Amino acid sequence: LDRISKDVRSNLMRAVRTKNTSPEVKVRSVLHRLGYRFRLHRRDLPGSPDIVLPRRRVVVFVHGCFWHSHSCKHGSPPASNIAFWKSKMRQNKERDRRNKRKLQELGWHVITIWECEIKNHELLRVKLAEQLESSSISH
Ligand SMILES: [Zn+2]
């Protein structure tokens, strides 16, 4: 009994931790409060965007600064194995660019939210609101 409850507890804790700390969840809650409806992880779209607003033809990617080489202080490769990381990060960046272009060709407006932008809640809210407004003008 003890062992089972321990497993259950640790599973629960893991689930809670993932849920609460996920940058994607924060972006979702801001969108929700702005009054937008969305779907998650449309795997039929290039790059399987994290959040999709089908009626507005908008997709949102929530990118980790490290893996997607953001131009902020979190986006540079680690000091060891620098050649490996550089090539890995370049591949990610190229894939991001390719997916973005494909989505745009299909008529989607692409919004990229960086992990470092999520820490400032007000900044995130303003960015999402502005980008979504400009997306509805262009369609
Ligand atoms: Zn960043």
Coordinates of N, CA and C and ligand atoms in Angstrom, one line a residue:
L1 N 0.8 -1.2 0.0 CA 0.0 0.0 0.0 C 0.9 1.3 0.0
D2 N 1.9 1.2 0.9 CA 2.7 2.4 1.0 C 3.4 2.7 -0.3
R3 N 3.9 1.6 -1.0 CA 4.6 1.8 -2.2 C 3.7 2.4 -3.3
I4 N 2.5 1.9 -3.4 CA 1.5 2.3 -4.4 C 1.2 3.8 -4.2
S5 N 0.9 4.2 -2.9 CA 0.6 5.6 -2.7 C 1.7 6.5 -3.0
K6 N 2.9 6.0 -2.8 CA 4.1 6.8 -3.1 C 4.2 7.0 -4.6
D7 N 4.0 6.0 -5.4 CA 4.0 6.1 -6.8 C 2.9 7.1 -7.3
V8 N 1.7 6.9 -6.8 CA 0.6 7.8 -7.2 C 1.0 9.2 -6.8
R9 N 1.5 9.4 -5.6 CA 1.8 10.7 -5.2 C 2.9 11.4 -6.1
S10 N 3.9 10.6 -6.4 CA 5.0 11.2 -7.2 C 4.4 11.5 -8.6
N11 N 3.6 10.6 -9.1 CA 3.0 10.9 -10.4 C 2.1 12.2 -10.4
L12 N 1.4 12.3 -9.3 CA 0.6 13.5 -9.2 C 1.4 14.8 -9.1
M13 N 2.5 14.7 -8.4 CA 3.4 15.8 -8.2 C 4.0 16.2 -9.5
R14 N 4.4 15.2 -10.3 CA 5.0 15.5 -11.6 C 4.0 16.2 -12.5
A15 N 2.8 15.7 -12.5 CA 1.7 16.2 -13.3 C 1.5 17.7 -13.0
V16 N 1.4 18.0 -11.7 CA 1.2 19.3 -11.2 C 2.3 20.2 -11.6
R17 N 3.5 19.8 -11.4 CA 4.7 20.6 -11.7 C 4.7 21.0 -13.2
T18 N 4.5 20.0 -14.1 CA 4.5 20.2 -15.5 C 3.4 21.2 -15.9
K19 N 2.3 21.0 -15.3 CA 1.2 21.9 -15.6 C 1.4 23.3 -15.2
N20 N 1.9 23.5 -14.0 CA 2.0 24.9 -13.4 C 3.2 25.6 -14.0
T21 N 4.3 24.9 -14.4 CA 5.4 25.7 -14.9 C 5.5 25.8 -16.4
S22 N 4.6 25.2 -17.1 CA 4.6 25.2 -18.5 C 4.4 26.6 -19.1
P23 N 5.3 27.1 -19.9 CA 5.1 28.4 -20.5 C 3.9 28.4 -21.4
E24 N 3.7 27.3 -22.0 CA 2.5 27.2 -22.9 C 1.2 27.4 -22.2
V25 N 1.1 26.9 -21.0 CA -0.1 27.1 -20.2 C -0.3 28.5 -19.9
K26 N 0.8 29.3 -19.6 CA 0.6 30.7 -19.3 C 0.1 31.5 -20.5
V27 N 0.7 31.1 -21.7 CA 0.2 31.8 -22.9 C -1.3 31.5 -23.1
R28 N -1.7 30.2 -22.9 CA -3.1 29.8 -23.1 C -4.0 30.6 -22.2
S29 N -3.6 30.8 -20.9 CA -4.4 31.5 -20.0 C -4.6 33.0 -20.3
V30 N -3.5 33.6 -20.9 CA -3.6 35.0 -21.3 C -4.6 35.1 -22.5
L31 N -4.4 34.2 -23.5 CA -5.3 34.2 -24.6 C -6.8 34.0 -24.2
H32 N -7.0 33.1 -23.2 CA -8.3 32.8 -22.7 C -8.9 34.1 -22.1
R33 N -8.1 34.8 -21.3 CA -8.6 36.0 -20.7 C -8.8 37.1 -21.6
L34 N -8.1 37.1 -22.8 CA -8.3 38.1 -23.8 C -9.6 37.7 -24.6
G35 N -10.2 36.6 -24.3 CA -11.4 36.2 -25.0 C -11.3 35.4 -26.2
Y36 N -10.1 34.8 -26.5 CA -9.9 34.0 -27.7 C -10.2 32.5 -27.4
R37 N -10.7 31.9 -28.4 CA -10.9 30.4 -28.4 C -9.8 29.8 -29.2
F38 N -9.3 28.6 -28.7 CA -8.2 28.0 -29.5 C -8.2 26.5 -29.4
R39 N -7.4 25.9 -30.2 CA -7.2 24.4 -30.1 C -5.7 24.2 -29.9
L40 N -5.3 23.0 -29.5 CA -4.0 22.7 -29.1 C -3.3 21.7 -30.1
H41 N -2.1 21.9 -30.4 CA -1.3 20.9 -31.1 C -1.9 20.2 -32.3
R42 N -2.1 21.1 -33.3 CA -2.6 20.5 -34.6 C -1.5 19.9 -35.3
R43 N -1.4 18.6 -35.2 CA -0.3 17.8 -35.8 C -0.4 17.8 -37.3
D44 N -1.5 18.2 -37.9 CA -1.6 18.2 -39.3 C -1.0 19.5 -39.9
L45 N -0.6 20.4 -39.1 CA 0.0 21.6 -39.6 C 1.5 21.6 -39.4
P46 N 2.3 22.3 -40.3 CA 3.8 22.2 -40.2 C 4.3 22.7 -38.8
G47 N 5.1 21.9 -38.3 CA 5.7 22.2 -37.0 C 4.8 21.9 -35.8
S48 N 3.6 21.4 -36.1 CA 2.6 21.1 -35.1 C 2.5 22.2 -34.0
P49 N 2.0 23.4 -34.4 CA 2.0 24.6 -33.5 C 1.3 24.3 -32.1
D50 N 1.8 24.9 -31.1 CA 1.4 24.7 -29.8 C -0.1 25.1 -29.6
I51 N -0.5 26.2 -30.2 CA -1.8 26.8 -30.0 C -2.3 27.2 -31.4
V52 N -3.5 26.9 -31.7 CA -4.1 27.3 -33.0 C -5.4 28.0 -32.8
L53 N -5.6 29.1 -33.5 CA -6.9 29.9 -33.4 C -7.5 29.7 -34.8
P54 N -8.3 28.7 -35.1 CA -8.7 28.4 -36.4 C -9.5 29.5 -37.1
R55 N -10.4 30.1 -36.4 CA -11.2 31.1 -37.0 C -10.4 32.3 -37.5
R56 N -9.4 32.6 -36.8 CA -8.5 33.8 -37.1 C -7.3 33.4 -38.0
R57 N -7.2 32.1 -38.3 CA -6.1 31.6 -39.1 C -4.7 32.1 -38.4
V58 N -4.7 31.9 -37.1 CA -3.5 32.3 -36.3 C -2.9 31.0 -35.6
V59 N -1.6 30.8 -35.7 CA -1.0 29.8 -34.9 C 0.0 30.5 -34.0
V60 N 0.2 29.9 -32.8 CA 1.2 30.4 -31.8 C 2.2 29.3 -31.5
F61 N 3.4 29.6 -31.6 CA 4.5 28.7 -31.1 C 5.0 29.3 -29.8
V62 N 5.2 28.5 -28.8 CA 5.8 28.9 -27.6 C 7.2 28.2 -27.6
H63 N 8.2 29.1 -27.8 CA 9.6 28.6 -28.0 C 10.5 28.7 -26.7
G64 N 11.2 27.7 -26.4 CA 12.2 27.8 -25.3 C 13.4 28.5 -25.9
C65 N 13.9 29.5 -25.2 CA 15.0 30.3 -25.7 C 16.2 29.5 -26.1
F66 N 16.6 28.5 -25.3 CA 17.8 27.8 -25.5 C 17.6 26.9 -26.8
W67 N 16.6 26.1 -26.9 CA 16.5 25.2 -28.0 C 16.2 25.8 -29.3
H68 N 15.7 27.0 -29.3 CA 15.3 27.7 -30.5 C 16.2 28.9 -30.7
S69 N 17.3 29.0 -30.0 CA 18.4 30.1 -30.2 C 17.8 31.5 -30.2
H70 N 17.1 31.8 -29.2 CA 16.6 33.2 -29.2 C 17.8 34.2 -29.0
S71 N 17.6 35.4 -29.5 CA 18.7 36.4 -29.4 C 18.8 37.0 -28.0
C72 N 18.3 36.3 -27.0 CA 18.5 36.8 -25.6 C 19.6 36.1 -24.9
K73 N 19.9 36.4 -23.7 CA 21.0 35.8 -23.0 C 20.8 34.2 -22.8
H74 N 19.6 33.7 -22.9 CA 19.4 32.3 -22.7 C 19.6 31.5 -24.0
G75 N 19.8 32.2 -25.1 CA 19.8 31.5 -26.4 C 21.2 31.1 -26.9
S76 N 22.3 31.3 -26.1 CA 23.6 30.9 -26.6 C 24.0 29.5 -26.2
P77 N 24.8 28.9 -27.0 CA 25.1 27.5 -26.7 C 26.0 27.4 -25.4
P78 N 26.0 26.2 -24.7 CA 26.8 26.1 -23.5 C 28.3 26.1 -23.9
A79 N 29.1 26.3 -22.9 CA 30.6 26.5 -23.2 C 31.2 25.1 -23.6
S80 N 30.7 24.0 -23.1 CA 31.3 22.8 -23.5 C 30.6 22.2 -24.7
N81 N 31.3 21.4 -25.6 CA 30.7 20.8 -26.7 C 30.1 21.8 -27.7
I82 N 30.8 22.9 -27.8 CA 30.2 24.1 -28.5 C 29.8 23.8 -29.9
A83 N 30.6 23.0 -30.6 CA 30.4 22.7 -32.0 C 29.1 21.9 -32.2
F84 N 28.9 20.9 -31.3 CA 27.7 20.1 -31.3 C 26.5 20.9 -31.1
W85 N 26.5 21.8 -30.1 CA 25.3 22.6 -29.7 C 25.0 23.6 -30.8
K86 N 26.1 24.2 -31.4 CA 25.9 25.2 -32.4 C 25.1 24.5 -33.6
S87 N 25.6 23.3 -34.0 CA 24.9 22.7 -35.2 C 23.5 22.3 -34.8
K88 N 23.3 21.8 -33.6 CA 22.0 21.4 -33.2 C 21.0 22.6 -33.2
M89 N 21.5 23.7 -32.6 CA 20.6 24.8 -32.5 C 20.4 25.5 -33.9
R90 N 21.4 25.4 -34.8 CA 21.2 25.9 -36.1 C 20.1 25.1 -36.9
Q91 N 20.2 23.7 -36.7 CA 19.2 22.9 -37.3 C 17.7 23.2 -36.8
N92 N 17.6 23.4 -35.5 CA 16.3 23.8 -34.9 C 15.8 25.1 -35.5
K93 N 16.7 26.1 -35.6 CA 16.4 27.4 -36.1 C 15.9 27.3 -37.6
E94 N 16.6 26.5 -38.4 CA 16.3 26.3 -39.8 C 14.9 25.6 -39.9
R95 N 14.7 24.6 -39.1 CA 13.4 24.0 -39.1 C 12.3 24.9 -38.7
D96 N 12.5 25.8 -37.7 CA 11.5 26.8 -37.3 C 11.1 27.7 -38.5
R97 N 12.2 28.1 -39.2 CA 12.0 29.0 -40.3 C 11.2 28.4 -41.4
R98 N 11.6 27.1 -41.7 CA 10.9 26.4 -42.7 C 9.4 26.2 -42.4
N99 N 9.1 25.8 -41.2 CA 7.7 25.6 -40.8 C 6.9 26.9 -40.8
K100 N 7.6 28.0 -40.4 CA 6.9 29.3 -40.5 C 6.5 29.7 -41.9
R101 N 7.5 29.5 -42.8 CA 7.2 29.8 -44.2 C 6.1 29.0 -44.8
K102 N 6.1 27.7 -44.5 CA 5.0 26.8 -44.9 C 3.7 27.2 -44.4
L103 N 3.6 27.6 -43.1 CA 2.4 28.0 -42.6 C 1.9 29.3 -43.2
Q104 N 2.8 30.2 -43.5 CA 2.4 31.5 -44.1 C 1.9 31.2 -45.5
E105 N 2.5 30.2 -46.2 CA 2.1 29.9 -47.6 C 0.6 29.3 -47.5
L106 N 0.3 28.7 -46.4 CA -1.0 28.1 -46.3 C -2.0 29.1 -45.7
G107 N -1.5 30.4 -45.6 CA -2.4 31.5 -45.2 C -2.5 31.7 -43.6
W108 N -1.6 31.1 -42.9 CA -1.7 31.3 -41.4 C -0.8 32.4 -41.0
H109 N -1.2 33.2 -40.0 CA -0.4 34.2 -39.4 C 0.3 33.5 -38.2
V110 N 1.6 33.7 -38.2 CA 2.4 33.0 -37.2 C 2.9 33.9 -36.1
I111 N 2.6 33.6 -34.8 CA 3.0 34.3 -33.7 C 4.0 33.5 -32.9
T112 N 5.2 34.0 -32.6 CA 6.2 33.3 -31.8 C 6.3 34.0 -30.5
I113 N 6.1 33.2 -29.4 CA 6.3 33.7 -28.1 C 7.5 33.0 -27.5
W114 N 8.4 33.8 -27.0 CA 9.6 33.3 -26.4 C 9.5 33.1 -24.9
E115 N 10.1 32.1 -24.4 CA 10.0 31.7 -23.0 C 10.3 32.9 -22.1
C116 N 11.4 33.7 -22.5 CA 11.8 34.9 -21.7 C 10.7 36.0 -21.7
E117 N 9.8 36.0 -22.7 CA 8.8 37.0 -22.7 C 7.6 36.7 -21.8
I118 N 7.6 35.4 -21.4 CA 6.4 34.9 -20.6 C 6.6 35.4 -19.1
K119 N 7.8 35.7 -18.7 CA 8.0 36.1 -17.3 C 7.4 37.4 -17.0
N120 N 7.3 38.3 -18.0 CA 6.6 39.6 -17.9 C 5.2 39.5 -18.4
H121 N 4.3 39.3 -17.5 CA 2.9 39.0 -17.8 C 2.3 40.1 -18.7
E122 N 2.5 41.3 -18.3 CA 1.9 42.4 -19.0 C 2.4 42.5 -20.4
L123 N 3.8 42.3 -20.6 CA 4.4 42.4 -21.9 C 3.8 41.3 -22.8
L124 N 3.6 40.1 -22.2 CA 3.0 39.0 -22.9 C 1.6 39.3 -23.4
R125 N 0.8 39.9 -22.5 CA -0.6 40.2 -22.8 C -0.6 41.3 -24.0
V126 N 0.2 42.3 -23.9 CA 0.2 43.3 -24.9 C 0.7 42.7 -26.2
K127 N 1.7 41.9 -26.2 CA 2.2 41.3 -27.5 C 1.2 40.5 -28.2
L128 N 0.5 39.6 -27.4 CA -0.5 38.7 -28.0 C -1.7 39.6 -28.5
A129 N -2.1 40.6 -27.7 CA -3.2 41.4 -28.2 C -2.9 42.1 -29.5
E130 N -1.7 42.7 -29.5 CA -1.3 43.4 -30.7 C -1.2 42.5 -31.9
Q131 N -0.5 41.4 -31.8 CA -0.3 40.5 -32.9 C -1.7 39.9 -33.4
L132 N -2.6 39.6 -32.5 CA -3.9 39.1 -32.9 C -4.7 40.1 -33.6
E133 N -4.6 41.4 -33.2 CA -5.3 42.5 -33.8 C -4.7 42.7 -35.2
S134 N -3.4 42.7 -35.4 CA -2.9 42.9 -36.7 C -3.2 41.7 -37.6
S135 N -3.3 40.5 -37.1 CA -3.7 39.3 -37.9 C -5.1 39.5 -38.5
S136 N -6.0 40.1 -37.7 CA -7.4 40.2 -38.2 C -7.5 41.3 -39.3
I137 N -6.5 42.3 -39.2 CA -6.5 43.3 -40.3 C -6.1 42.7 -41.6
S138 N -5.1 41.8 -41.5 CA -4.5 41.3 -42.8 C -5.4 40.2 -43.4
H139 N -6.5 39.8 -42.8 CA -7.4 38.8 -43.4 C -8.7 39.4 -43.7
Ligands
ZN1 ZN 14.7 34.6 -24.9

